[in-house]
mmCIF file of C-alpha atoms in Angstrom:
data_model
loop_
_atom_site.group_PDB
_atom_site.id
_atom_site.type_symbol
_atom_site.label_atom_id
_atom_site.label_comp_id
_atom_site.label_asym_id
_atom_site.label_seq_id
_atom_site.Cartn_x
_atom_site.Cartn_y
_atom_site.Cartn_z
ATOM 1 C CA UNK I 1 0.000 0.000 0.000
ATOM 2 C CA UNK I 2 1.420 3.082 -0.528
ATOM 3 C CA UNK I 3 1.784 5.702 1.714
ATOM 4 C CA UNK I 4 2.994 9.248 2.285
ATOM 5 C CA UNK I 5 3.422 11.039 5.630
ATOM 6 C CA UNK I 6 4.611 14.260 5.834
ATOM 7 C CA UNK I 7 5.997 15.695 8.939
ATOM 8 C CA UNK I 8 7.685 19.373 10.711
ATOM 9 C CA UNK I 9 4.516 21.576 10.042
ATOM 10 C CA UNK I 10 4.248 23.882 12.670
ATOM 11 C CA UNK I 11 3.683 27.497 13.882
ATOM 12 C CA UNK I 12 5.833 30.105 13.240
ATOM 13 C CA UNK I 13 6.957 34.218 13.029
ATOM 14 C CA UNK I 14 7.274 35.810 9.738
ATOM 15 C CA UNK I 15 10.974 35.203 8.605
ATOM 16 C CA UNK I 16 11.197 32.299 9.966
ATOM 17 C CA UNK I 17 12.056 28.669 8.818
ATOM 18 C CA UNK I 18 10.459 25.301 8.707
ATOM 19 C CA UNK I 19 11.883 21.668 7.380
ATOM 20 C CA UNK I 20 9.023 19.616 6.169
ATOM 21 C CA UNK I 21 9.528 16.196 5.781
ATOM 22 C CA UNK I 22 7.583 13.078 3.754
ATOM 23 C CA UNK I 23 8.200 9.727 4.836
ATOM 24 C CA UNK I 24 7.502 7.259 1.494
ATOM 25 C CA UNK I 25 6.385 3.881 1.770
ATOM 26 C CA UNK I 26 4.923 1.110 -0.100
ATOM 27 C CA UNK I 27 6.425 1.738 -3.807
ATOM 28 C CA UNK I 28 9.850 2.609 -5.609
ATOM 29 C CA UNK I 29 10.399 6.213 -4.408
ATOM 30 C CA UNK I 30 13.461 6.265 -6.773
ATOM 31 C CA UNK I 31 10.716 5.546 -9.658
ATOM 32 C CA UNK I 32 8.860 8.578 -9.331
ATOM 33 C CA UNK I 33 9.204 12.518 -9.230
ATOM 34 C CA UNK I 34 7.555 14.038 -6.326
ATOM 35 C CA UNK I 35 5.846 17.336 -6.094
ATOM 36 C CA UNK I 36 4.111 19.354 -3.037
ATOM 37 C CA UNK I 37 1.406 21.003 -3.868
ATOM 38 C CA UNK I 38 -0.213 23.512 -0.893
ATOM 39 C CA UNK I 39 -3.842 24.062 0.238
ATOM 40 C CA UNK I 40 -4.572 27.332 1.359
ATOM 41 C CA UNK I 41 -6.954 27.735 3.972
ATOM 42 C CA UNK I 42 -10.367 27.304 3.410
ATOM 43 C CA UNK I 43 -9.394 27.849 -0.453
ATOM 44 C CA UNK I 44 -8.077 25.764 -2.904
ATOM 45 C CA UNK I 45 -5.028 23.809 -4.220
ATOM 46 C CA UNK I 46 -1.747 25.406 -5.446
ATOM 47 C CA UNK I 47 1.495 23.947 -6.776
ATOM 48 C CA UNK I 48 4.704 24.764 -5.016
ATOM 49 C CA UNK I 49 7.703 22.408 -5.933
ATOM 50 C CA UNK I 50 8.636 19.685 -7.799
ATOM 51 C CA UNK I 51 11.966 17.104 -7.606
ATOM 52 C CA UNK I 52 12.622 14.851 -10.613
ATOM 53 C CA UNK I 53 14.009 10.475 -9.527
ATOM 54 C CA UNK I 54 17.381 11.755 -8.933
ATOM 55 C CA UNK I 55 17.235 15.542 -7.568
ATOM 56 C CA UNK I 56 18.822 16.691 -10.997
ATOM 57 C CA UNK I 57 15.732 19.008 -11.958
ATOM 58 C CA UNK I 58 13.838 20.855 -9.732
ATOM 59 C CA UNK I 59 11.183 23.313 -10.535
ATOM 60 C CA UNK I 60 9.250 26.292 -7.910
ATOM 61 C CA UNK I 61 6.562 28.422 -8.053
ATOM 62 C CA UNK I 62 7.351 31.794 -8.679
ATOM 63 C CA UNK I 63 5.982 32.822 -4.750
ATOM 64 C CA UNK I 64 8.761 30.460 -3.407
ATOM 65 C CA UNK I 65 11.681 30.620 -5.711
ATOM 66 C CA UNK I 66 14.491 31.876 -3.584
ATOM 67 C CA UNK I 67 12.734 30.725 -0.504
ATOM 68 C CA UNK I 68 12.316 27.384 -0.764
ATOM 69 C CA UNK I 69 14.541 24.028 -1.358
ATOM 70 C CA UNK I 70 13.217 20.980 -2.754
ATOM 71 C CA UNK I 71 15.589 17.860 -2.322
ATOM 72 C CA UNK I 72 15.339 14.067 -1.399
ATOM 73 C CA UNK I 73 17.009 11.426 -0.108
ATOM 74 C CA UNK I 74 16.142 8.176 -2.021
ATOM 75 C CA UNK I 75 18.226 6.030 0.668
ATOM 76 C CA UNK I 76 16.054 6.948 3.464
ATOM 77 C CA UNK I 77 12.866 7.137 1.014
ATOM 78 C CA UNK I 78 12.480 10.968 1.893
ATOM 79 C CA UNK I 79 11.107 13.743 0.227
ATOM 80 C CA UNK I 80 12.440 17.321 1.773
ATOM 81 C CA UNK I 81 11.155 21.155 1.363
ATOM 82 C CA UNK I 82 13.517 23.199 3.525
ATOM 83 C CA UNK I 83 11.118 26.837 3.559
ATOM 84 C CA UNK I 84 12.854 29.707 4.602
ATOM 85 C CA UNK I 85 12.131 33.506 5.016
ATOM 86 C CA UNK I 86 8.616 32.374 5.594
ATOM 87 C CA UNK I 87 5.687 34.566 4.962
ATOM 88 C CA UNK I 88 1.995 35.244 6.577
ATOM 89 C CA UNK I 89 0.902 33.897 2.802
ATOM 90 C CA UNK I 90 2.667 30.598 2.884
ATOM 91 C CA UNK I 91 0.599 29.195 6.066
ATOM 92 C CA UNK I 92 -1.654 26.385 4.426
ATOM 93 C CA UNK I 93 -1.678 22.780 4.471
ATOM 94 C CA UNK I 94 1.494 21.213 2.680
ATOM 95 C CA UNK I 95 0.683 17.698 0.498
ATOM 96 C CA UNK I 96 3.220 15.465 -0.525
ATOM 97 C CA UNK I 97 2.748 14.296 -4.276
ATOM 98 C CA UNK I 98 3.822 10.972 -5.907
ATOM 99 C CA UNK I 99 3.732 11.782 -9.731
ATOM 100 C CA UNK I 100 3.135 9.266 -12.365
ATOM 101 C CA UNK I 101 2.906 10.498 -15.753
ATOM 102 C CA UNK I 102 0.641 13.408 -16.098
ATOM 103 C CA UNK I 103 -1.149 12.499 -12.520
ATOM 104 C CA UNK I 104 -1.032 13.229 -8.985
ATOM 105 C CA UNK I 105 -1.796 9.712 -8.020
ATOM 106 C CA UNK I 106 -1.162 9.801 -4.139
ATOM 107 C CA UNK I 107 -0.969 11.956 -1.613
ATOM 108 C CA UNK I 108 -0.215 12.257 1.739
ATOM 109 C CA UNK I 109 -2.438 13.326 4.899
ATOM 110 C CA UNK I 110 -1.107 17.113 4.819
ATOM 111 C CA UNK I 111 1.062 19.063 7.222
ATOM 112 C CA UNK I 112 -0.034 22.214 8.811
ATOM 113 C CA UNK I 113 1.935 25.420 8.464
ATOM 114 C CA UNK I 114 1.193 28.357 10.109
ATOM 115 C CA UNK I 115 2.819 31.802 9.601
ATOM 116 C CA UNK I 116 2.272 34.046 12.244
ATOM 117 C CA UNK I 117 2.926 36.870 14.504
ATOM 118 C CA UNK Z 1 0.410 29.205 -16.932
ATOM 119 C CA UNK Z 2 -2.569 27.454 -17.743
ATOM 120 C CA UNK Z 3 -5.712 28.978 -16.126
ATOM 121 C CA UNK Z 4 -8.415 26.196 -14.985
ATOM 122 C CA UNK Z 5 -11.935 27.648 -14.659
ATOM 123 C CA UNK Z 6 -14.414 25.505 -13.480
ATOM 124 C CA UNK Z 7 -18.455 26.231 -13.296
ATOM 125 C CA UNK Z 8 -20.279 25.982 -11.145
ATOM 126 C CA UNK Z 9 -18.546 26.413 -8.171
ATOM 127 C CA UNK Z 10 -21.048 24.921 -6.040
ATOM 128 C CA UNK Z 11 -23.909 22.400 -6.813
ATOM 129 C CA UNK Z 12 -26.502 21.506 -4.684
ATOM 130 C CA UNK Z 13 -27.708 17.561 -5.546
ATOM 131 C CA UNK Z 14 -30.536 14.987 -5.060
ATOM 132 C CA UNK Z 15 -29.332 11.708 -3.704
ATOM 133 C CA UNK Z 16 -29.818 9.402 -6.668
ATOM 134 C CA UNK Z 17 -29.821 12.051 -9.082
ATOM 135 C CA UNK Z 18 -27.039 12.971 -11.817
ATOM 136 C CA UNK Z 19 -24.297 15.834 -11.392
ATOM 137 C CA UNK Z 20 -21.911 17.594 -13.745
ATOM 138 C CA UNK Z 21 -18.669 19.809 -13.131
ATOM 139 C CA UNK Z 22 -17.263 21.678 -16.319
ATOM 140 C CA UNK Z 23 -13.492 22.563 -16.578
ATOM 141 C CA UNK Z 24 -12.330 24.640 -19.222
ATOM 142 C CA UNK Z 25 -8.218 25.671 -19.400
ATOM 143 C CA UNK Z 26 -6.866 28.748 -21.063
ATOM 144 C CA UNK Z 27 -5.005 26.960 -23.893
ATOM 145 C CA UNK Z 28 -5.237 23.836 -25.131
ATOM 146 C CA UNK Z 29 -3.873 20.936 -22.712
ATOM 147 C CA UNK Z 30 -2.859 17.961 -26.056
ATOM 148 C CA UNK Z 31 0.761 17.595 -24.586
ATOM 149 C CA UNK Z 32 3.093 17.243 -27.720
ATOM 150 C CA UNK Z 33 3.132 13.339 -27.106
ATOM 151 C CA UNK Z 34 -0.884 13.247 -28.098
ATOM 152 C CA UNK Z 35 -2.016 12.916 -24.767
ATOM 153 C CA UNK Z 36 -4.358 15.153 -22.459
ATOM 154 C CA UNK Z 37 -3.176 15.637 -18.995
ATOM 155 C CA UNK Z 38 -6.545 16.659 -17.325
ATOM 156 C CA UNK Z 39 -7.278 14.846 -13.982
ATOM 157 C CA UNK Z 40 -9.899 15.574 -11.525
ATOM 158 C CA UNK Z 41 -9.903 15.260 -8.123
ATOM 159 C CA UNK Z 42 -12.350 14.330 -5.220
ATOM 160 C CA UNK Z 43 -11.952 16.053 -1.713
ATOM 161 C CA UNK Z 44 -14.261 14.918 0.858
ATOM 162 C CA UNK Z 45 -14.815 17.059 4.109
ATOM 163 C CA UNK Z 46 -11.207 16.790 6.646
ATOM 164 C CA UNK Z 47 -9.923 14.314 3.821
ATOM 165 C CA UNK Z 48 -6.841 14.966 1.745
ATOM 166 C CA UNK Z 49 -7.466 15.414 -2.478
ATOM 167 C CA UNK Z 50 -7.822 12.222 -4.249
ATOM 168 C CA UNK Z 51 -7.393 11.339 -7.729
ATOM 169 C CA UNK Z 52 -10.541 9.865 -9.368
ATOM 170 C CA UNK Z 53 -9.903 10.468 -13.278
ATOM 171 C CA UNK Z 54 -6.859 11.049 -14.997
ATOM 172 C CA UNK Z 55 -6.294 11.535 -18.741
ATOM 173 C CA UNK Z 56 -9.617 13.020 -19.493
ATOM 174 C CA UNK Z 57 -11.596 10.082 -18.900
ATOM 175 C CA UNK Z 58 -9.788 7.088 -16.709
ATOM 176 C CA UNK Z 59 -11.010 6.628 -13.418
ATOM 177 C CA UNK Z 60 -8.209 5.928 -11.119
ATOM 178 C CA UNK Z 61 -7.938 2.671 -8.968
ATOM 179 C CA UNK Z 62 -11.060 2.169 -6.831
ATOM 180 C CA UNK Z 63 -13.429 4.454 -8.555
ATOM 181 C CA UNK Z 64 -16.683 3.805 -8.745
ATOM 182 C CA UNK Z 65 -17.903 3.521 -12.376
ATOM 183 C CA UNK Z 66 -20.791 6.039 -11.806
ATOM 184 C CA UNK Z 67 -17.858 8.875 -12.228
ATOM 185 C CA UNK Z 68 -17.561 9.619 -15.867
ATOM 186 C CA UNK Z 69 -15.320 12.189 -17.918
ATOM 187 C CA UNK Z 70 -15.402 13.668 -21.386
ATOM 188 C CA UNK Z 71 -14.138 16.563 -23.382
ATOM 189 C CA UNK Z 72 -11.248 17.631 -25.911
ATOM 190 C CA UNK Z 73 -8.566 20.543 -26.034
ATOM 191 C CA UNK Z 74 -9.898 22.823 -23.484
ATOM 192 C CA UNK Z 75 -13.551 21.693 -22.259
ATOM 193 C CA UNK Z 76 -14.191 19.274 -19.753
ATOM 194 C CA UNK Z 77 -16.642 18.108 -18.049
ATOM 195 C CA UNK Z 78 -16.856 15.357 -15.303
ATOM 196 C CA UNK Z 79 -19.667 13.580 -14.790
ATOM 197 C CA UNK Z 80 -21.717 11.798 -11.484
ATOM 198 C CA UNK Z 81 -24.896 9.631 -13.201
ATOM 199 C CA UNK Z 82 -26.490 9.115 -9.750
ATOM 200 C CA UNK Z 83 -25.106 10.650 -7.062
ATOM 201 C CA UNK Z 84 -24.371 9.313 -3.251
ATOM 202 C CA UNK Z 85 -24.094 10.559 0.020
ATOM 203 C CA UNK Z 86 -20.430 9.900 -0.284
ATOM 204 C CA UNK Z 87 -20.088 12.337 -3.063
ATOM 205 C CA UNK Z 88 -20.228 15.095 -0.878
ATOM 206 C CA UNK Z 89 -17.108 17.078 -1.099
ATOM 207 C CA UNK Z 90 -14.912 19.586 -3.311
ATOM 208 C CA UNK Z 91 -14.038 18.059 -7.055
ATOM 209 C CA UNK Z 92 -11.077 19.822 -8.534
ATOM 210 C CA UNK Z 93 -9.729 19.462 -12.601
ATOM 211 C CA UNK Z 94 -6.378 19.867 -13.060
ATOM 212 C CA UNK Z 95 -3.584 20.016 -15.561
ATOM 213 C CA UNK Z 96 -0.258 18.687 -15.978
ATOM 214 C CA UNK Z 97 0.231 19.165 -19.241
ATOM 215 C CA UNK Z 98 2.640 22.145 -18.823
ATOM 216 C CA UNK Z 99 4.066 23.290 -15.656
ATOM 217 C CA UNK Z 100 3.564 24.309 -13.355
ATOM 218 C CA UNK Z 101 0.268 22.016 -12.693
ATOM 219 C CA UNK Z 102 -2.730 24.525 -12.180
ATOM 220 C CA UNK Z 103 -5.781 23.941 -10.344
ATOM 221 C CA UNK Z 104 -9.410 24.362 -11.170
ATOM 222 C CA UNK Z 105 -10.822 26.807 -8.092
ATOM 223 C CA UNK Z 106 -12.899 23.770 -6.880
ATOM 224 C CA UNK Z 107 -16.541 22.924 -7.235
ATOM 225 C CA UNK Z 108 -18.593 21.932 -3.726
ATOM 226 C CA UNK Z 109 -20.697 19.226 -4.406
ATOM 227 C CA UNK Z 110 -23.871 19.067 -1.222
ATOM 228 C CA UNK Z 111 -26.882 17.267 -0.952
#
């Protein structure tokens, strides 16, 4: 069965930084390019980042280029978005994506992240 | 990037009766390999998305065969022939034709 759990959502101040994490389970991770994608609240879906099998390519929205790092770690079966300088219009719910081609097939639960003051 | 405009954006339903989201996108969404990457996506109330039809018009493992999709180039439209309490939730098209993948604004489907 395959599974996705992300992880390190949290509270925080404007400028500050959060490491989210997505535990992979149940499939090849090294098969398939990831993505997060971010639900705003009460609002709908938005793509943020996206990591191809190896971490060569890596793509961002334009709100989060500069800001945020996409990476992996295909050992542990880990996808990574390392968010810094965070902003009051970044809180939202953060999904981890499995990609096959042309379709979100899975996603995770969703980790909470709240910016602040 | 691609816009995704869906209508309506909410739909009030009869248990047992038929429902139908339309999607339209701002350009045309053939990829250059023939395909068309237009997926929609279920959201039930707390519950992360889920996909139930990708390319168009394949449902997606475990989806009930009342969901049906249709359309070419840049209209859409996803279909429910009889809908069920389950139903309830947000539906969402998408592309991922070009990226970035872009979102439909979501459709709330309530009894």
């Amino acid at each position: 069965e395959v599974q996705l759990v992300e992880s390190g959502g949290g509270l925080v101040q404007p400028g500050g930084s959060l490491r989210l994490s997505c535990a992979a389970s149940g499939f090849l991770f090294n098969d398939y390019w990831m993505h997060w994608v971010r639900q705003d609240p009460g609002k709908g879906l938005v793509w943020v980042s996206l990591i191809d099998i190896d971490g060569s390519t890596k793509m961002y929205a334009d709100s989060v280029k500069g800001r945020f790092t996409i990476s992996r770690d295909n050992a542990k079966n880990t996808l990574y978005l390392q968010m810094n300088s965070l902003r009051v219009d970044d809180t939202g719910i953060y999904y981890c994506v499995r990609a096959s081609t042309g379709r979100p097939d899975y996603w995770g639960q969703g980790t909470l992240v709240t910016v602040s003051s | 990037d691609i816009v995704m405009t869906q209508t309506p954006l909410s739909s009030p339903v009869t248990l047992g009766q038929p429902a139908s989201i339309s999607c339209r996108s701002s350009q045309s969404l053939v990829h250059i390999d023939g395909n068309i990457y237009l997926n929609w996506l279920q959201q039930r109330p707390g519950q992360p998305p889920r996909l139930l039809l990708y390319k168009v018009s394949n449902r997606f493992s475990g989806v009930p065969d009342r969901f049906s999709g249709s359309g070419t180039g840049t209209d859409f439209t996803l279909k429910i022939s009889r809908v069920e309490r389950e139903d309830v939730g947000v539906y969402y098209c998408m592309q991922a034709t070009q990226s970035p993948w872009t979102f439909g604004q979501g459709t709330k489907v309530e009894i």
